[in-house]
mmCIF file of C-alpha atoms in Angstrom:
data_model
loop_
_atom_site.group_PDB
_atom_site.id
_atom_site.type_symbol
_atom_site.label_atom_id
_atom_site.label_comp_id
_atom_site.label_asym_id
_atom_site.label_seq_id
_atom_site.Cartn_x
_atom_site.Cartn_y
_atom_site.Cartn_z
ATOM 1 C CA UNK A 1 51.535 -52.577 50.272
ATOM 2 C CA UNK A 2 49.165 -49.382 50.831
ATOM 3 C CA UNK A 3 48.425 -48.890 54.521
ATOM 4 C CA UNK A 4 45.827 -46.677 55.376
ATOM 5 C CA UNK A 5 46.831 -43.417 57.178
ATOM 6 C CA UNK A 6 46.952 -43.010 61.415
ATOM 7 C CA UNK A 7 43.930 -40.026 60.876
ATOM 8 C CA UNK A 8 41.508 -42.470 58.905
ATOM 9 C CA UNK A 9 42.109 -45.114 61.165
ATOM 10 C CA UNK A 10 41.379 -43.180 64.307
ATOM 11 C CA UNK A 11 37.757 -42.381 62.486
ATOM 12 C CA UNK A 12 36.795 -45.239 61.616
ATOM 13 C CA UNK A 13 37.916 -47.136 65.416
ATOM 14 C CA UNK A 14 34.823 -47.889 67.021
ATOM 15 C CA UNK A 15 34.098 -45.623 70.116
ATOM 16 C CA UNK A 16 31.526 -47.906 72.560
ATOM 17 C CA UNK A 17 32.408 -45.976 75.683
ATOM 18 C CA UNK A 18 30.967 -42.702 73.520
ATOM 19 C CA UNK A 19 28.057 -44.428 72.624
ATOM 20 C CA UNK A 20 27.480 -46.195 76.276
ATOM 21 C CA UNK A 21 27.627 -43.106 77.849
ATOM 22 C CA UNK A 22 25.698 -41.294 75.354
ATOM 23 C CA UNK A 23 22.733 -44.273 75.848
ATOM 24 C CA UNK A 24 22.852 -43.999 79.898
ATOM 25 C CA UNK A 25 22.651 -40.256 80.034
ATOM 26 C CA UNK A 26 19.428 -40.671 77.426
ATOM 27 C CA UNK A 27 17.934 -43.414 79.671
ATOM 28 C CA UNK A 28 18.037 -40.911 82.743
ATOM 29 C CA UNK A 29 16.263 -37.880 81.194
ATOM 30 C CA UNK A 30 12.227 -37.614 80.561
ATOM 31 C CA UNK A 31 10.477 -35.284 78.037
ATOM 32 C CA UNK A 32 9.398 -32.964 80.324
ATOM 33 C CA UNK A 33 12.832 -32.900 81.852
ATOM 34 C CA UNK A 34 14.087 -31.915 78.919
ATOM 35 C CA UNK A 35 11.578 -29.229 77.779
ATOM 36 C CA UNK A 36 9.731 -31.044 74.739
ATOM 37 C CA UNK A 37 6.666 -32.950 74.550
ATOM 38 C CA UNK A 38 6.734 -36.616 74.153
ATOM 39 C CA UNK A 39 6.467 -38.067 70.429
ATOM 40 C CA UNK A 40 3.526 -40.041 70.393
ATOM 41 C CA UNK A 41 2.868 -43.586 70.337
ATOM 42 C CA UNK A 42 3.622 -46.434 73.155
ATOM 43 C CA UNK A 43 6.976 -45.626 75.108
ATOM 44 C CA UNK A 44 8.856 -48.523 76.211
ATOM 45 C CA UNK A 45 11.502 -46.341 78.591
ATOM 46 C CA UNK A 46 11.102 -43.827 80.384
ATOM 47 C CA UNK A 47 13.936 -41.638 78.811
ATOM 48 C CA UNK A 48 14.145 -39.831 75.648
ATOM 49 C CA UNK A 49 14.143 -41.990 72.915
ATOM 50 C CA UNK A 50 17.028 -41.856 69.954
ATOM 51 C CA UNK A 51 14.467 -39.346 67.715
ATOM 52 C CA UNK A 52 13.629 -36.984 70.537
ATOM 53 C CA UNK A 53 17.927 -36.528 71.285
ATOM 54 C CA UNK A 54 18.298 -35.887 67.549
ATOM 55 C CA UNK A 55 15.591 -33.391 67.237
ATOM 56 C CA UNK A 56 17.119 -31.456 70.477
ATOM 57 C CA UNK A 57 20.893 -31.675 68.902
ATOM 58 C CA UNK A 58 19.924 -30.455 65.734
ATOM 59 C CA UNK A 59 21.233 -33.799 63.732
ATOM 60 C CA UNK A 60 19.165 -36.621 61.701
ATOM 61 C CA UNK A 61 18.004 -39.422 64.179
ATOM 62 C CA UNK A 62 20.685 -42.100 61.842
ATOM 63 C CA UNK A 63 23.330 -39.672 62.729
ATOM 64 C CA UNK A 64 22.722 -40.379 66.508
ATOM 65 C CA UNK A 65 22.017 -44.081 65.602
ATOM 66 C CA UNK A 66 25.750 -43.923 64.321
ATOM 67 C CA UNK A 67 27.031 -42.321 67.713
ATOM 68 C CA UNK A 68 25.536 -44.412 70.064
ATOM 69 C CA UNK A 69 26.389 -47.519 68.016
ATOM 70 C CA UNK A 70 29.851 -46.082 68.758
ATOM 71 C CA UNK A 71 30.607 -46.109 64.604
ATOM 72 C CA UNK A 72 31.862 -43.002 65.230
ATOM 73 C CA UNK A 73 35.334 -41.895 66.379
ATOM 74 C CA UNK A 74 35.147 -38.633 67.256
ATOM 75 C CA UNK A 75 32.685 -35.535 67.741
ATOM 76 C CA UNK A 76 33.352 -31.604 66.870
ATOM 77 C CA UNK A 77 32.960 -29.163 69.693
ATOM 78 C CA UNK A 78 30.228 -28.207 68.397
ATOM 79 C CA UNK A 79 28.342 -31.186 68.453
ATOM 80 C CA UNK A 80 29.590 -31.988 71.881
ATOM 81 C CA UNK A 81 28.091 -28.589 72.982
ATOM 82 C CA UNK A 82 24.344 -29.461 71.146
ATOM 83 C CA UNK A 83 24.338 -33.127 72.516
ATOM 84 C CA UNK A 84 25.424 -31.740 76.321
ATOM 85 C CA UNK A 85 22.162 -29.365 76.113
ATOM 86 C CA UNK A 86 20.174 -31.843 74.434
ATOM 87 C CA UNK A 87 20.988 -34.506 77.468
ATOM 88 C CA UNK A 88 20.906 -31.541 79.942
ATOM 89 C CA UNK A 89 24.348 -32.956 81.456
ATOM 90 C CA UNK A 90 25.979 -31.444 84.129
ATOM 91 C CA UNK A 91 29.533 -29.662 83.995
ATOM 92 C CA UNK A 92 31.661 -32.586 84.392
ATOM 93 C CA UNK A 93 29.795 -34.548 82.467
ATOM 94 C CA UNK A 94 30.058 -32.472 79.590
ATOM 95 C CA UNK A 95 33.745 -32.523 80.366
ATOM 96 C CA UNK A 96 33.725 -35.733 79.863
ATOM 97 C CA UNK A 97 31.427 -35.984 76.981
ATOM 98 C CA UNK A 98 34.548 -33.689 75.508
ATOM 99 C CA UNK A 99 37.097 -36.443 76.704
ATOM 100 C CA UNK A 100 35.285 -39.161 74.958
ATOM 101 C CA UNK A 101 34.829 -37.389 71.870
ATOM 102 C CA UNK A 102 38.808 -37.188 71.136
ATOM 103 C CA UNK A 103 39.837 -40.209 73.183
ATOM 104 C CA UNK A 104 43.181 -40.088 71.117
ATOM 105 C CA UNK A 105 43.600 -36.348 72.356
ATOM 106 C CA UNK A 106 45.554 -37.941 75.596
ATOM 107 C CA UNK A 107 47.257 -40.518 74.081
ATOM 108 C CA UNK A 108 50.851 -41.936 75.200
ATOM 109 C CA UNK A 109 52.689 -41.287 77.528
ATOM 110 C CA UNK A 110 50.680 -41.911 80.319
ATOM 111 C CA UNK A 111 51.814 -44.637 82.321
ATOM 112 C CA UNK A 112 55.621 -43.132 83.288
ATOM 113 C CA UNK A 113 55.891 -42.645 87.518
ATOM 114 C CA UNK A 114 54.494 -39.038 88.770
ATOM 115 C CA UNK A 115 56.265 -37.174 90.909
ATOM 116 C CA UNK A 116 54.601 -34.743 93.813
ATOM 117 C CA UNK A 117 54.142 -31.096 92.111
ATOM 118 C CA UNK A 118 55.910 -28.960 94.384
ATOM 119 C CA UNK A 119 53.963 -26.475 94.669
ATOM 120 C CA UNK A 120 51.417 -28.536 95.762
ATOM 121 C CA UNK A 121 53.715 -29.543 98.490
ATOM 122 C CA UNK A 122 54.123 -26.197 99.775
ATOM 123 C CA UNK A 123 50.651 -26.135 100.181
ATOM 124 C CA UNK A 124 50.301 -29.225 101.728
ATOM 125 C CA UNK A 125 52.511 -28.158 104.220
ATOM 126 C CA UNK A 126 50.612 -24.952 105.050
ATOM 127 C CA UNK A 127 47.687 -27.162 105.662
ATOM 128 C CA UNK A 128 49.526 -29.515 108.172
ATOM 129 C CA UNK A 129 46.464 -28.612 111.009
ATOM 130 C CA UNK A 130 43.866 -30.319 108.293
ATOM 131 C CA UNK A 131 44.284 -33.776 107.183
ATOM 132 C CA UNK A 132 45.301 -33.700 103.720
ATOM 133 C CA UNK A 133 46.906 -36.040 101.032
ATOM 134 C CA UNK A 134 47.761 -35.604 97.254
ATOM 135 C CA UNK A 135 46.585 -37.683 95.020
ATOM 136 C CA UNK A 136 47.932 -39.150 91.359
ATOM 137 C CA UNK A 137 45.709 -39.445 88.213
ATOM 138 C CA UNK A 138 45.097 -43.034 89.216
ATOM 139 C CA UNK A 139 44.250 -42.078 92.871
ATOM 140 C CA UNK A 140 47.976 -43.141 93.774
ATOM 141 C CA UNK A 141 48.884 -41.462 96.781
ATOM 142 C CA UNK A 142 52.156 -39.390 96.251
ATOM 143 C CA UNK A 143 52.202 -37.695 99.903
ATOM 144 C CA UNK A 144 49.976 -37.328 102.621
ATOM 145 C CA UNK A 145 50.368 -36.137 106.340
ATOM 146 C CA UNK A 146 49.898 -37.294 110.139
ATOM 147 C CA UNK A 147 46.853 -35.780 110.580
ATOM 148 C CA UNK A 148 45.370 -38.007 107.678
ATOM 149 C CA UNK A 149 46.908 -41.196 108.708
ATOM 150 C CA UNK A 150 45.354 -40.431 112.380
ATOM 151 C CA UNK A 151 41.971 -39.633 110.914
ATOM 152 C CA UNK A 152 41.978 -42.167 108.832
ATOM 153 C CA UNK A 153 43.902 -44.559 110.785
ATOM 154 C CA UNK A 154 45.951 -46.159 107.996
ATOM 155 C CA UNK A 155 49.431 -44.375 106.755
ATOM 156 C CA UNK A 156 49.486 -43.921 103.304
ATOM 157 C CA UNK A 157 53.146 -44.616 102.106
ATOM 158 C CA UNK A 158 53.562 -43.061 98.790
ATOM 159 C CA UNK A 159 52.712 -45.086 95.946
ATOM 160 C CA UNK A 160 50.269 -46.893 97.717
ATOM 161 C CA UNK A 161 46.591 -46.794 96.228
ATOM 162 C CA UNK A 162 44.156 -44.964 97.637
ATOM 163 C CA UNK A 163 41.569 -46.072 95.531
ATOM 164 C CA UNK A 164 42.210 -49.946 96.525
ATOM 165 C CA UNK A 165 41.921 -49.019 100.452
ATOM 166 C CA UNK A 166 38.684 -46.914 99.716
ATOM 167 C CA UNK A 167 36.688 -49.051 97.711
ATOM 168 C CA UNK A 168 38.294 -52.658 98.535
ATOM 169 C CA UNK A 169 39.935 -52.671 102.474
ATOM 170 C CA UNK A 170 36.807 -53.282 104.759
ATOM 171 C CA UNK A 171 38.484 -51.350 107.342
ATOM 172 C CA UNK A 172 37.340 -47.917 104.921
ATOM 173 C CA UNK A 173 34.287 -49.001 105.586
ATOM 174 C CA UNK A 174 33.972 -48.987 109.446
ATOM 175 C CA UNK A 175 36.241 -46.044 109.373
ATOM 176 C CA UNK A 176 33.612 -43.761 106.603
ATOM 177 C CA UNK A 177 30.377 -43.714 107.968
ATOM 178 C CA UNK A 178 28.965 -42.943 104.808
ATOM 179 C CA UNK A 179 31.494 -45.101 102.954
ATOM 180 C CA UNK A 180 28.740 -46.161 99.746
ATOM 181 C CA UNK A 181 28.547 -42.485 99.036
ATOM 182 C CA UNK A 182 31.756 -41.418 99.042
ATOM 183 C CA UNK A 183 32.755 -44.946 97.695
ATOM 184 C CA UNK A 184 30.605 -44.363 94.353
ATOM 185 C CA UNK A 185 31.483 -40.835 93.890
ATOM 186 C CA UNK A 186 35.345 -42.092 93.553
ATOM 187 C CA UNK A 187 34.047 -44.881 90.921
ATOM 188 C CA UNK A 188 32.857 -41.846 88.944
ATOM 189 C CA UNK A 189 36.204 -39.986 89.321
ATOM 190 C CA UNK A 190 37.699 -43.288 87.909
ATOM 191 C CA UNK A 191 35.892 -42.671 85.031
ATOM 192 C CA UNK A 192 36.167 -39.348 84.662
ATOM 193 C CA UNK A 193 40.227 -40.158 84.716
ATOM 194 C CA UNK A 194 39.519 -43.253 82.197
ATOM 195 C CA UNK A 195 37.798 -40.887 79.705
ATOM 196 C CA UNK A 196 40.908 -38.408 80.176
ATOM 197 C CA UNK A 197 43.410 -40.857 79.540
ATOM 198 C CA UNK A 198 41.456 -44.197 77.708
ATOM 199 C CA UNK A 199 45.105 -45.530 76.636
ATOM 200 C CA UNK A 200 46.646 -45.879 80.206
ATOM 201 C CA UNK A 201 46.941 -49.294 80.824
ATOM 202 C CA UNK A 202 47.456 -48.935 84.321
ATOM 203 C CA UNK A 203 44.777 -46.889 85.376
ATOM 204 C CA UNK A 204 42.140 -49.905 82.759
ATOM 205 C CA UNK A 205 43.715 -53.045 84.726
ATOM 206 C CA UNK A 206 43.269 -51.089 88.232
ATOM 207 C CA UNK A 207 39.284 -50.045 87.285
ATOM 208 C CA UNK A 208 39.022 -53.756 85.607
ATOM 209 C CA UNK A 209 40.793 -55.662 89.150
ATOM 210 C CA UNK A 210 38.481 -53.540 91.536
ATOM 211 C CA UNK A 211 35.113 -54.356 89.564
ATOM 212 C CA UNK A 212 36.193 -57.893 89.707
ATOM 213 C CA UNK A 213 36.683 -57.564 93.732
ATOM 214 C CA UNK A 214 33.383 -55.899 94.605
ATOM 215 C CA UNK A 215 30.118 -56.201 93.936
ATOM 216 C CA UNK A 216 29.258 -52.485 94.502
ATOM 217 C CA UNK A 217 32.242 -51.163 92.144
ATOM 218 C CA UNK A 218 30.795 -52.937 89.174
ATOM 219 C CA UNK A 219 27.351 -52.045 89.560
ATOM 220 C CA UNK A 220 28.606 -48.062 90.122
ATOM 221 C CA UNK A 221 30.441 -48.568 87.230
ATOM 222 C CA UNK A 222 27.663 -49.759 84.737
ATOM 223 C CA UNK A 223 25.840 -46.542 86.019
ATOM 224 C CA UNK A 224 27.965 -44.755 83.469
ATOM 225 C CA UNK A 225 28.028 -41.889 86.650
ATOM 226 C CA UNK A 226 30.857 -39.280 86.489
ATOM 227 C CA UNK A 227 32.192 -37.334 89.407
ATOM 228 C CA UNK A 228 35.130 -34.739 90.056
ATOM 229 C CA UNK A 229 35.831 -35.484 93.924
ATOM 230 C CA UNK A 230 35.223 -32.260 94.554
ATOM 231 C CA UNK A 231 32.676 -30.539 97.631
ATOM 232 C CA UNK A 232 32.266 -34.262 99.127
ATOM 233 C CA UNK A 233 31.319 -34.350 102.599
ATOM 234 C CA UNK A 234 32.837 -37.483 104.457
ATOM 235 C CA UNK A 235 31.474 -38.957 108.071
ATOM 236 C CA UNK A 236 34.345 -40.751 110.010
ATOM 237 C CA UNK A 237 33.831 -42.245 113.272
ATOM 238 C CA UNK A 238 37.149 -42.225 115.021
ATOM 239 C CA UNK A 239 38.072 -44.515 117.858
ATOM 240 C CA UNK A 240 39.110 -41.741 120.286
ATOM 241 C CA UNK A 241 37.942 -38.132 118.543
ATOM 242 C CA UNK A 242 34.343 -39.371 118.127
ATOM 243 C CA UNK A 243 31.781 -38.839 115.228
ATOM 244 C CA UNK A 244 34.144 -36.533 112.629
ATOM 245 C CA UNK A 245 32.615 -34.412 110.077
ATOM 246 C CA UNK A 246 34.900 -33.737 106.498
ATOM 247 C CA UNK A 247 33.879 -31.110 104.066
ATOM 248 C CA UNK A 248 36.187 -32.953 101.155
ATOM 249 C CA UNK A 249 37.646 -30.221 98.545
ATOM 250 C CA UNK A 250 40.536 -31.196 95.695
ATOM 251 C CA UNK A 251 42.735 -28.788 94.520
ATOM 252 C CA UNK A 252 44.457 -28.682 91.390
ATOM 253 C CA UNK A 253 47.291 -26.681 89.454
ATOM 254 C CA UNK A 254 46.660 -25.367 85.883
ATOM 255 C CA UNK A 255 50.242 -27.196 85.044
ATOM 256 C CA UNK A 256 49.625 -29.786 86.852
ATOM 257 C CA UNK A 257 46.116 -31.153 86.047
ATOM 258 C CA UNK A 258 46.596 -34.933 86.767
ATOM 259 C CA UNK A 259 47.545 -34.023 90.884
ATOM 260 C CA UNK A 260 44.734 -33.283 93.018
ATOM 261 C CA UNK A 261 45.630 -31.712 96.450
ATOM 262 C CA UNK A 262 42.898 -32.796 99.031
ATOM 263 C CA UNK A 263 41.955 -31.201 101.738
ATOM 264 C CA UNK A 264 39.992 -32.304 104.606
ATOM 265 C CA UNK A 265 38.380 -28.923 105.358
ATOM 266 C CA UNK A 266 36.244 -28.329 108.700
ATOM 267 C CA UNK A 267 33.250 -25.682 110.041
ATOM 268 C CA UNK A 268 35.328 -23.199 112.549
ATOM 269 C CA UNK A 269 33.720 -24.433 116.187
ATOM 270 C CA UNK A 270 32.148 -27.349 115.237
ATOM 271 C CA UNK A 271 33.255 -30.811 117.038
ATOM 272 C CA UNK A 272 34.605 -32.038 114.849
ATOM 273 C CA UNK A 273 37.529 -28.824 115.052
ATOM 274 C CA UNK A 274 37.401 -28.954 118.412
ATOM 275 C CA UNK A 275 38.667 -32.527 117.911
ATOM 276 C CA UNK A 276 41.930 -31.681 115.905
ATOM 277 C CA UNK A 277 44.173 -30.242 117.944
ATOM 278 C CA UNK A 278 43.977 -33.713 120.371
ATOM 279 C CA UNK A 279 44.291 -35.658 116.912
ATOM 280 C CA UNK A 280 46.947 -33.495 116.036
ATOM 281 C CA UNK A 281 48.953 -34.910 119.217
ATOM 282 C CA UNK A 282 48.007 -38.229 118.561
ATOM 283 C CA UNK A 283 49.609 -38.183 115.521
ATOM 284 C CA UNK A 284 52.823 -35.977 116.170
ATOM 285 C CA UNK A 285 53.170 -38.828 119.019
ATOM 286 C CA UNK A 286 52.749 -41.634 116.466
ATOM 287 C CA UNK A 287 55.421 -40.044 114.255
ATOM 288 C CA UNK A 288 58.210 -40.163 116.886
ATOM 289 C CA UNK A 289 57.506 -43.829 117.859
#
């Protein structure tokens, strides 16, 4: 019995998460947003419609019928680069459009433990006057400090899921002032991670249980948004430090891509730095309890 080679198989797979995103990101931009003037006749979105996005990427408008019908597996750099202009996406969405061009490019592998980078550690431990934590490809934590847990006020064993107390533990939410924004902008680093790794089974069944749990996660989700965590500023109101202001950064290692080091960064003088050092205590008194 013939069977039909791994590499034709692959092409012919349907791709819907190409084509959904590819739809959403078409919805979103106007004409004039895009630089062209609208075709004529009645317009029933406000977007571009499927013509307009192949006359900007330089392909026939059944060609981009074909991709956002998902019929087709995967893209060419090139034609990643023309649709990213055409859809005037941002750089992690284009990123992204890369990821779910090749979604086989990632494949296996994926689910095995991680362990902390070490070097990732070391700077972790310089940073032991900021709250920081590093975080696993599925938002696992695999080490975080005092000074977090105090901030915070939860202590993040490792393993545990960060992602599960942001979005699901209603405690994140009286502790984040501005929980919905920082909330949604970790939906869209979920998908960002999805596209990067679409055969993890893990990282599907956690992104599938928490838009089952809550309302908002599902409706960020069908918002086909994508985020990289980094530059986020976060609001916490703290029990005893006050109103606490976060500039959020994530670090990363060229080796070490799937680990995010993140850093809890502050303005020199402000209150909220003033605040640390008595958090600081707080916590190196919590640790010897």
């Amino acid at each position: 019995m013939h069977h039909p080679h791994p590499a034709t198989d692959r092409r012919t797979t349907p791709n819907p998460a190409l084509g959904s995103f590819l739809r959403s990101r078409r919805d979103r931009i106007t004409p004039a947003q895009a630089g062209i003037h609208p075709m004529p006749g009645l317009r029933r979105v406000p977007g571009l419609r499927k013509e307009e996005v192949a006359g900007l990427a330089g392909i026939s408008p059944d060609h981009y019928s074909r991709l956002e019908q998902g019929r087709q597996r995967t893209l060419s750099d090139d034609l990643c680069e023309a649709l990213a202009r055409a859809l005037n996406l941002t750089d992690v969405e284009r990123k992204h459009l890369r990821s779910l061009a090749d979604p086989g490019y990632h494949r296996g592998g994926r689910d095995r433990p991680q362990q902390p980078e070490p070097g990732l550690l070391r700077v972790m431990s310089a940073l032991d006057h900021l709250p920081t934590l590093l975080l696993g490809r599925r938002f696992d934590v695999l080490a975080a400090n005092a000074l977090l847990a105090e901030t915070l006020g939860v202590t993040f064993e490792p393993g545990t899921s960060f992602a599960r107390w942001l979005l699901l533990d209603e405690a994140a939410r009286v502790r984040i002032v501005n929980w919905a924004d920082y909330a949604s902008a970790a939906v869209g680093a979920l998908r960002y991670q999805l596209g990067r790794h679409p055969h993890e089974r893990a990282l599907t069944m956690l992104i599938k249980d928490l838009r089952a749990q809550e309302p908002h996660v599902d409706r960020w989700w069908h918002d086909q948004t994508v985020t990289d965590r980094t530059s986020v500023t976060k609001h916490i109101t703290h029990p005893t430090g006050g109103p606490l202001e976060f500039g959020v950064e994530a670090v990363t290692l060229p080796q070490s891509s799937d680990q995010q080091l993140v850093i809890y960064t502050v303005e020199p003088d402000s209150p909220t730095a003033r605040a640390l050092p008595s958090l600081s205590s707080c916590a190196l008194q919590a640790a010897r309890v």
